[in-house]
Amino acid sequence: MNADPITAVIRCRRTVKPAMFSDQAVDDAILREMLENANWAPTHGMTEPWRFFVFTGPARLRLADFLASTYKELTTPDNFKQSKYEGIRQSATLAPVVIVVGMKRQEIEKISELDEIMAVACAVQNLHLTAAAHGLGGFWSTNIAATSEAMRDFVGLGPKDQALGLFYVGHPQSDWPTSKRGSIDEKVQWISE
């Protein structure tokens, strides 16, 4: 195996928000590959807790209305921001694809909830890396509406399940963003004895 291609994709992956997307459609075959690769995330006990609800076309408008109204319902008057309300609604209409990310809790609860959430996070990373490998931008949003019980119910998850946010996918309308990271040496301790 050659690690160079995966290293390149990991280091080039960027958050690209919906306002930075063009209106170009996302190819269904690429979207399917993203979801298939998400399905290969690590999973303790083989529970495969990730669930994805893919919104495209006019369904995004229904999602946008739901997100905006849920934000308004869950936010106190002191914390409500009109710009956030409008931004939450607009993001769902700017992205050609919006994936609601869910966690399906196993009935017997043998595996911890934290393990299940981490497995879903790995699945989302696989989504994002696959999108980046195809030149697609992605953004995982975990705003108050996207992670609410109302969202869980909206997509038909059960009472023990969780909505874990939205993953927006689209073609960037400009050059691929650049980024940098601090030194790994500041974040690692080597322990040998």
PDB file of C-alpha atoms in Angstrom:
ATOM      1  CA  MET A   1       0.000   0.000   0.000  1.00  0.00           C
ATOM      2  CA  ASN A   2       1.108   3.538  -0.716  1.00  0.00           C
ATOM      3  CA  ALA A   3       0.228   6.121   1.951  1.00  0.00           C
ATOM      4  CA  ASP A   4       1.111   9.137  -0.199  1.00  0.00           C
ATOM      5  CA  PRO A   5      -2.352   9.627  -1.777  1.00  0.00           C
ATOM      6  CA  ILE A   6      -4.225   9.425   1.535  1.00  0.00           C
ATOM      7  CA  THR A   7      -1.704  11.750   3.192  1.00  0.00           C
ATOM      8  CA  ALA A   8      -2.230  14.279   0.399  1.00  0.00           C
ATOM      9  CA  VAL A   9      -6.034  14.127   0.738  1.00  0.00           C
ATOM     10  CA  ILE A  10      -5.901  14.446   4.537  1.00  0.00           C
ATOM     11  CA  ARG A  11      -3.617  17.471   4.382  1.00  0.00           C
ATOM     12  CA  CYS A  12      -5.603  19.170   1.611  1.00  0.00           C
ATOM     13  CA  ARG A  13      -9.059  18.614   3.127  1.00  0.00           C
ATOM     14  CA  ARG A  14     -10.696  21.917   4.011  1.00  0.00           C
ATOM     15  CA  THR A  15     -13.895  23.221   5.478  1.00  0.00           C
ATOM     16  CA  VAL A  16     -15.770  24.912   2.652  1.00  0.00           C
ATOM     17  CA  LYS A  17     -19.006  26.529   3.812  1.00  0.00           C
ATOM     18  CA  PRO A  18     -22.184  26.670   1.688  1.00  0.00           C
ATOM     19  CA  ALA A  19     -21.749  30.384   0.898  1.00  0.00           C
ATOM     20  CA  MET A  20     -18.544  29.371  -0.911  1.00  0.00           C
ATOM     21  CA  PHE A  21     -20.262  26.736  -3.111  1.00  0.00           C
ATOM     22  CA  SER A  22     -21.142  27.151  -6.767  1.00  0.00           C
ATOM     23  CA  ASP A  23     -24.563  26.037  -7.960  1.00  0.00           C
ATOM     24  CA  GLN A  24     -23.047  23.071  -9.837  1.00  0.00           C
ATOM     25  CA  ALA A  25     -24.759  19.781  -8.977  1.00  0.00           C
ATOM     26  CA  VAL A  26     -22.886  17.015  -7.162  1.00  0.00           C
ATOM     27  CA  ASP A  27     -22.608  13.838  -9.210  1.00  0.00           C
ATOM     28  CA  ASP A  28     -24.751  11.038  -7.754  1.00  0.00           C
ATOM     29  CA  ALA A  29     -21.944   8.491  -8.237  1.00  0.00           C
ATOM     30  CA  ILE A  30     -19.556  10.603  -6.149  1.00  0.00           C
ATOM     31  CA  LEU A  31     -22.201  11.108  -3.489  1.00  0.00           C
ATOM     32  CA  ARG A  32     -22.779   7.353  -3.384  1.00  0.00           C
ATOM     33  CA  GLU A  33     -19.014   6.761  -3.057  1.00  0.00           C
ATOM     34  CA  MET A  34     -18.862   9.235  -0.172  1.00  0.00           C
ATOM     35  CA  LEU A  35     -21.639   7.367   1.636  1.00  0.00           C
ATOM     36  CA  GLU A  36     -20.087   3.952   0.914  1.00  0.00           C
ATOM     37  CA  ASN A  37     -16.746   5.138   2.304  1.00  0.00           C
ATOM     38  CA  ALA A  38     -18.495   6.540   5.374  1.00  0.00           C
ATOM     39  CA  ASN A  39     -19.922   3.068   5.894  1.00  0.00           C
ATOM     40  CA  TRP A  40     -16.374   1.725   6.291  1.00  0.00           C
ATOM     41  CA  ALA A  41     -15.610   3.809   9.389  1.00  0.00           C
ATOM     42  CA  PRO A  42     -14.353   2.005  12.495  1.00  0.00           C
ATOM     43  CA  THR A  43     -17.184   0.727  14.657  1.00  0.00           C
ATOM     44  CA  HIS A  44     -16.889  -0.863  18.086  1.00  0.00           C
ATOM     45  CA  GLY A  45     -18.952  -4.041  18.237  1.00  0.00           C
ATOM     46  CA  MET A  46     -19.838  -3.688  14.523  1.00  0.00           C
ATOM     47  CA  THR A  47     -22.884  -1.591  15.448  1.00  0.00           C
ATOM     48  CA  GLU A  48     -22.477   0.737  12.433  1.00  0.00           C
ATOM     49  CA  PRO A  49     -24.444   3.504  14.203  1.00  0.00           C
ATOM     50  CA  TRP A  50     -24.212   6.144  11.457  1.00  0.00           C
ATOM     51  CA  ARG A  51     -27.357   7.173   9.661  1.00  0.00           C
ATOM     52  CA  PHE A  52     -27.499   9.652   6.792  1.00  0.00           C
ATOM     53  CA  PHE A  53     -30.493  11.543   5.408  1.00  0.00           C
ATOM     54  CA  VAL A  54     -29.583  13.117   2.070  1.00  0.00           C
ATOM     55  CA  PHE A  55     -31.484  16.264   1.071  1.00  0.00           C
ATOM     56  CA  THR A  56     -31.263  17.508  -2.516  1.00  0.00           C
ATOM     57  CA  GLY A  57     -33.412  19.563  -4.854  1.00  0.00           C
ATOM     58  CA  PRO A  58     -36.625  21.079  -3.469  1.00  0.00           C
ATOM     59  CA  ALA A  59     -36.352  18.991  -0.270  1.00  0.00           C
ATOM     60  CA  ARG A  60     -33.625  21.430   0.830  1.00  0.00           C
ATOM     61  CA  LEU A  61     -36.256  24.173   1.090  1.00  0.00           C
ATOM     62  CA  ARG A  62     -38.297  22.091   3.512  1.00  0.00           C
ATOM     63  CA  LEU A  63     -35.121  21.419   5.507  1.00  0.00           C
ATOM     64  CA  ALA A  64     -34.201  25.128   5.439  1.00  0.00           C
ATOM     65  CA  ASP A  65     -37.612  26.141   6.795  1.00  0.00           C
ATOM     66  CA  PHE A  66     -37.378  23.488   9.500  1.00  0.00           C
ATOM     67  CA  LEU A  67     -33.874  24.580  10.563  1.00  0.00           C
ATOM     68  CA  ALA A  68     -34.804  28.262  10.759  1.00  0.00           C
ATOM     69  CA  SER A  69     -38.011  27.704  12.709  1.00  0.00           C
ATOM     70  CA  THR A  70     -36.295  25.240  15.063  1.00  0.00           C
ATOM     71  CA  TYR A  71     -33.467  27.708  15.722  1.00  0.00           C
ATOM     72  CA  LYS A  72     -36.073  30.360  16.570  1.00  0.00           C
ATOM     73  CA  GLU A  73     -37.983  27.986  18.882  1.00  0.00           C
ATOM     74  CA  LEU A  74     -34.864  26.802  20.739  1.00  0.00           C
ATOM     75  CA  THR A  75     -33.205  30.196  21.159  1.00  0.00           C
ATOM     76  CA  THR A  76     -34.145  32.584  23.943  1.00  0.00           C
ATOM     77  CA  PRO A  77     -35.098  36.119  22.857  1.00  0.00           C
ATOM     78  CA  ASP A  78     -31.865  37.446  24.396  1.00  0.00           C
ATOM     79  CA  ASN A  79     -29.740  35.004  22.383  1.00  0.00           C
ATOM     80  CA  PHE A  80     -31.690  35.111  19.124  1.00  0.00           C
ATOM     81  CA  LYS A  81     -29.744  36.633  16.237  1.00  0.00           C
ATOM     82  CA  GLN A  82     -31.590  37.473  13.035  1.00  0.00           C
ATOM     83  CA  SER A  83     -28.383  37.037  11.023  1.00  0.00           C
ATOM     84  CA  LYS A  84     -27.901  33.519  12.411  1.00  0.00           C
ATOM     85  CA  TYR A  85     -31.558  32.694  11.698  1.00  0.00           C
ATOM     86  CA  GLU A  86     -31.157  33.816   8.093  1.00  0.00           C
ATOM     87  CA  GLY A  87     -27.760  32.122   7.743  1.00  0.00           C
ATOM     88  CA  ILE A  88     -29.046  28.768   8.982  1.00  0.00           C
ATOM     89  CA  ARG A  89     -31.889  28.919   6.499  1.00  0.00           C
ATOM     90  CA  GLN A  90     -29.740  30.134   3.621  1.00  0.00           C
ATOM     91  CA  SER A  91     -27.013  27.496   4.074  1.00  0.00           C
ATOM     92  CA  ALA A  92     -29.451  24.672   3.352  1.00  0.00           C
ATOM     93  CA  THR A  93     -30.470  26.326   0.086  1.00  0.00           C
ATOM     94  CA  LEU A  94     -26.954  27.245  -1.078  1.00  0.00           C
ATOM     95  CA  ALA A  95     -25.548  23.720  -0.768  1.00  0.00           C
ATOM     96  CA  PRO A  96     -26.635  21.355  -3.548  1.00  0.00           C
ATOM     97  CA  VAL A  97     -26.509  18.495  -1.032  1.00  0.00           C
ATOM     98  CA  VAL A  98     -27.224  18.587   2.701  1.00  0.00           C
ATOM     99  CA  ILE A  99     -26.752  15.388   4.676  1.00  0.00           C
ATOM    100  CA  VAL A 100     -28.339  15.146   8.109  1.00  0.00           C
ATOM    101  CA  VAL A 101     -25.987  13.053  10.245  1.00  0.00           C
ATOM    102  CA  GLY A 102     -27.559  10.751  12.809  1.00  0.00           C
ATOM    103  CA  MET A 103     -26.501   8.199  15.383  1.00  0.00           C
ATOM    104  CA  LYS A 104     -28.682   5.092  15.755  1.00  0.00           C
ATOM    105  CA  ARG A 105     -28.402   3.791  19.311  1.00  0.00           C
ATOM    106  CA  GLN A 106     -28.363   0.019  19.590  1.00  0.00           C
ATOM    107  CA  GLU A 107     -31.272  -1.465  21.503  1.00  0.00           C
ATOM    108  CA  ILE A 108     -29.206  -3.342  24.100  1.00  0.00           C
ATOM    109  CA  GLU A 109     -26.815  -0.405  24.665  1.00  0.00           C
ATOM    110  CA  LYS A 110     -23.836  -2.748  25.070  1.00  0.00           C
ATOM    111  CA  ILE A 111     -21.550  -0.234  23.394  1.00  0.00           C
ATOM    112  CA  SER A 112     -21.258   3.149  25.100  1.00  0.00           C
ATOM    113  CA  GLU A 113     -22.983   6.184  23.635  1.00  0.00           C
ATOM    114  CA  LEU A 114     -19.606   7.920  23.405  1.00  0.00           C
ATOM    115  CA  ASP A 115     -18.209   5.041  21.317  1.00  0.00           C
ATOM    116  CA  GLU A 116     -21.191   5.317  18.984  1.00  0.00           C
ATOM    117  CA  ILE A 117     -20.793   9.091  18.602  1.00  0.00           C
ATOM    118  CA  MET A 118     -17.078   8.686  17.881  1.00  0.00           C
ATOM    119  CA  ALA A 119     -17.845   6.048  15.238  1.00  0.00           C
ATOM    120  CA  VAL A 120     -20.228   8.483  13.535  1.00  0.00           C
ATOM    121  CA  ALA A 121     -17.522  11.176  13.658  1.00  0.00           C
ATOM    122  CA  CYS A 122     -15.152   8.777  11.885  1.00  0.00           C
ATOM    123  CA  ALA A 123     -17.834   8.141   9.254  1.00  0.00           C
ATOM    124  CA  VAL A 124     -18.215  11.889   8.706  1.00  0.00           C
ATOM    125  CA  GLN A 125     -14.442  12.223   8.310  1.00  0.00           C
ATOM    126  CA  ASN A 126     -14.598   9.522   5.628  1.00  0.00           C
ATOM    127  CA  LEU A 127     -17.386  11.504   3.919  1.00  0.00           C
ATOM    128  CA  HIS A 128     -15.278  14.638   4.037  1.00  0.00           C
ATOM    129  CA  LEU A 129     -12.072  13.002   2.822  1.00  0.00           C
ATOM    130  CA  THR A 130     -13.868  11.366  -0.094  1.00  0.00           C
ATOM    131  CA  ALA A 131     -15.484  14.680  -1.004  1.00  0.00           C
ATOM    132  CA  ALA A 132     -12.079  16.397  -0.902  1.00  0.00           C
ATOM    133  CA  ALA A 133     -10.521  13.671  -3.065  1.00  0.00           C
ATOM    134  CA  HIS A 134     -13.102  14.572  -5.731  1.00  0.00           C
ATOM    135  CA  GLY A 135     -12.530  18.324  -5.375  1.00  0.00           C
ATOM    136  CA  LEU A 136     -15.762  18.864  -3.442  1.00  0.00           C
ATOM    137  CA  GLY A 137     -16.055  21.148  -0.461  1.00  0.00           C
ATOM    138  CA  GLY A 138     -17.637  19.990   2.764  1.00  0.00           C
ATOM    139  CA  PHE A 139     -18.728  21.497   6.061  1.00  0.00           C
ATOM    140  CA  TRP A 140     -19.993  19.719   9.173  1.00  0.00           C
ATOM    141  CA  SER A 141     -22.315  22.045  11.093  1.00  0.00           C
ATOM    142  CA  THR A 142     -23.506  21.269  14.603  1.00  0.00           C
ATOM    143  CA  ASN A 143     -25.752  24.242  15.296  1.00  0.00           C
ATOM    144  CA  ILE A 144     -28.544  24.113  17.887  1.00  0.00           C
ATOM    145  CA  ALA A 145     -31.239  23.158  15.345  1.00  0.00           C
ATOM    146  CA  ALA A 146     -29.103  20.535  13.582  1.00  0.00           C
ATOM    147  CA  THR A 147     -28.409  18.616  16.795  1.00  0.00           C
ATOM    148  CA  SER A 148     -31.817  19.016  18.399  1.00  0.00           C
ATOM    149  CA  GLU A 149     -34.396  16.416  19.371  1.00  0.00           C
ATOM    150  CA  ALA A 150     -36.644  18.165  16.856  1.00  0.00           C
ATOM    151  CA  MET A 151     -34.140  17.308  14.099  1.00  0.00           C
ATOM    152  CA  ARG A 152     -33.957  13.733  15.365  1.00  0.00           C
ATOM    153  CA  ASP A 153     -37.736  13.516  15.050  1.00  0.00           C
ATOM    154  CA  PHE A 154     -37.811  15.371  11.708  1.00  0.00           C
ATOM    155  CA  VAL A 155     -35.718  12.662  10.015  1.00  0.00           C
ATOM    156  CA  GLY A 156     -37.442   9.791  11.816  1.00  0.00           C
ATOM    157  CA  LEU A 157     -34.758   8.678  14.243  1.00  0.00           C
ATOM    158  CA  GLY A 158     -35.854   7.015  17.476  1.00  0.00           C
ATOM    159  CA  PRO A 159     -35.984   8.485  20.998  1.00  0.00           C
ATOM    160  CA  LYS A 160     -32.593   7.001  22.008  1.00  0.00           C
ATOM    161  CA  ASP A 161     -30.929   8.153  18.781  1.00  0.00           C
ATOM    162  CA  GLN A 162     -29.245  11.505  18.152  1.00  0.00           C
ATOM    163  CA  ALA A 163     -29.011  14.054  15.379  1.00  0.00           C
ATOM    164  CA  LEU A 164     -25.343  14.995  15.147  1.00  0.00           C
ATOM    165  CA  GLY A 165     -25.465  17.835  12.661  1.00  0.00           C
ATOM    166  CA  LEU A 166     -25.476  18.588   8.974  1.00  0.00           C
ATOM    167  CA  PHE A 167     -22.819  17.862   6.372  1.00  0.00           C
ATOM    168  CA  TYR A 168     -22.989  20.303   3.472  1.00  0.00           C
ATOM    169  CA  VAL A 169     -21.456  19.258   0.130  1.00  0.00           C
ATOM    170  CA  GLY A 170     -20.771  21.287  -3.003  1.00  0.00           C
ATOM    171  CA  HIS A 171     -18.281  22.451  -5.604  1.00  0.00           C
ATOM    172  CA  PRO A 172     -16.195  25.426  -4.429  1.00  0.00           C
ATOM    173  CA  GLN A 173     -16.860  28.511  -6.543  1.00  0.00           C
ATOM    174  CA  SER A 174     -13.254  29.706  -6.293  1.00  0.00           C
ATOM    175  CA  ASP A 175      -9.760  28.342  -5.692  1.00  0.00           C
ATOM    176  CA  TRP A 176      -9.287  25.599  -3.125  1.00  0.00           C
ATOM    177  CA  PRO A 177      -8.683  27.179   0.296  1.00  0.00           C
ATOM    178  CA  THR A 178      -5.297  26.899   1.958  1.00  0.00           C
ATOM    179  CA  SER A 179      -4.594  26.329   5.618  1.00  0.00           C
ATOM    180  CA  LYS A 180      -1.835  25.598   8.079  1.00  0.00           C
ATOM    181  CA  ARG A 181      -1.420  23.732  11.318  1.00  0.00           C
ATOM    182  CA  GLY A 182       0.808  24.272  14.322  1.00  0.00           C
ATOM    183  CA  SER A 183       3.687  21.894  14.890  1.00  0.00           C
ATOM    184  CA  ILE A 184       2.721  18.359  15.893  1.00  0.00           C
ATOM    185  CA  ASP A 185       5.618  18.481  18.355  1.00  0.00           C
ATOM    186  CA  GLU A 186       3.527  20.835  20.527  1.00  0.00           C
ATOM    187  CA  LYS A 187       0.713  18.252  20.679  1.00  0.00           C
ATOM    188  CA  VAL A 188       2.522  14.960  21.258  1.00  0.00           C
ATOM    189  CA  GLN A 189       4.340  13.473  24.204  1.00  0.00           C
ATOM    190  CA  TRP A 190       6.450  10.390  23.499  1.00  0.00           C
ATOM    191  CA  ILE A 191       6.454   8.014  26.465  1.00  0.00           C
ATOM    192  CA  SER A 192       8.844   5.081  26.278  1.00  0.00           C
ATOM    193  CA  GLU A 193       9.497   4.076  29.869  1.00  0.00           C
TER     194      GLU A 193
END
